[in-house]
Tab-separated table of C-alpha atoms in Angstrom:
chain	number	residue	atom	x	y	z
A	1	MET	CA	64.365	-60.488	8.926
A	2	ALA	CA	66.278	-58.567	11.792
A	3	HIS	CA	67.034	-55.042	12.374
A	4	TYR	CA	71.074	-54.639	12.612
A	5	VAL	CA	72.901	-51.447	13.601
A	6	ILE	CA	76.853	-52.002	12.521
A	7	ARG	CA	79.228	-49.045	13.699
A	8	VAL	CA	82.482	-48.238	11.443
A	9	GLN	CA	85.557	-46.116	11.809
A	10	GLY	CA	85.206	-43.464	9.666
A	11	ASP	CA	82.942	-41.226	7.574
A	12	LEU	CA	82.268	-43.688	4.965
A	13	SER	CA	81.611	-41.916	1.167
A	14	PRO	CA	78.180	-42.204	-0.455
A	15	GLU	CA	79.693	-44.504	-3.207
A	16	LEU	CA	80.666	-47.160	-0.460
A	17	THR	CA	77.326	-47.155	1.664
A	18	ASP	CA	75.537	-47.021	-1.753
A	19	VAL	CA	76.814	-50.317	-1.980
A	20	PHE	CA	74.292	-51.520	1.017
A	21	PRO	CA	71.093	-50.788	-0.274
A	22	SER	CA	69.062	-52.254	2.703
A	23	LEU	CA	71.050	-50.454	4.683
A	24	ALA	CA	70.762	-46.624	5.943
A	25	ALA	CA	73.787	-44.641	7.012
A	26	ASP	CA	74.117	-41.796	9.515
A	27	HIS	CA	76.970	-39.932	9.717
A	28	GLU	CA	78.556	-38.838	13.203
A	29	PRO	CA	82.026	-37.509	14.121
A	30	ALA	CA	84.836	-40.238	12.966
A	31	GLN	CA	81.980	-42.831	12.478
A	32	THR	CA	79.421	-44.533	10.270
A	33	VAL	CA	76.598	-46.115	11.414
A	34	LEU	CA	74.497	-48.372	9.001
A	35	HIS	CA	71.124	-49.784	9.757
A	36	GLY	CA	68.325	-51.353	8.457
A	37	ASP	CA	66.844	-55.242	8.097
A	38	LEU	CA	68.828	-57.976	6.290
A	39	ASP	CA	66.937	-61.187	5.998
A	40	ASP	CA	69.607	-63.722	7.757
A	41	GLN	CA	72.407	-63.947	9.280
A	42	ALA	CA	73.822	-65.194	5.606
A	43	ALA	CA	73.003	-61.324	4.499
A	44	LEU	CA	74.752	-59.808	7.569
A	45	ALA	CA	77.953	-62.282	6.973
A	46	GLY	CA	77.888	-60.815	3.510
A	47	VAL	CA	77.587	-57.547	4.646
A	48	LEU	CA	80.476	-57.791	7.259
A	49	ASN	CA	82.782	-59.821	4.681
A	50	HIS	CA	82.416	-56.980	2.519
A	51	LEU	CA	83.161	-54.428	4.794
A	52	ASP	CA	86.078	-56.288	5.634
A	53	THR	CA	87.478	-56.511	1.989
A	54	LEU	CA	86.824	-52.631	1.445
A	55	GLY	CA	89.258	-52.153	4.697
A	56	VAL	CA	86.489	-50.666	6.882
A	57	THR	CA	87.260	-51.167	10.738
A	58	ILE	CA	83.767	-52.554	12.107
A	59	ILE	CA	83.731	-51.008	15.812
A	60	GLU	CA	79.920	-52.724	16.417
A	61	VAL	CA	77.575	-54.933	15.717
A	62	VAL	CA	74.341	-55.221	17.511
A	63	GLN	CA	70.796	-56.874	16.570
A	64	VAL	CA	67.739	-54.644	17.802
A	65	PRO	CA	63.942	-54.254	17.369
A	66	PRO	CA	62.764	-52.572	14.162
A	67	PRO	CA	61.955	-48.960	14.871
A	68	ARG	CA	58.294	-48.118	15.377
A	69	VAL	CA	56.592	-46.551	12.829
A	70	THR	CA	54.257	-43.828	13.753
A	71	ARG	CA	51.327	-42.865	11.613
A	72	SER	CA	50.127	-39.193	12.219
A	73	GLY	CA	46.743	-37.974	11.522
């Protein structure tokens, strides 16, 4: 499993971001950043194809290390 960041043009609505339940969405001015773990390259290709089908402009796709989980207490 790999962690990906997918930056797209525009502010995607909750209806659109809910289509990708394995990805979280952070809204930035004029962009939406989807990020999360995907099982494999096929899963990534599926997300990218779905975004293309929706007419969403993909700006950047980056594989990054998973975020660190810190424990308090």
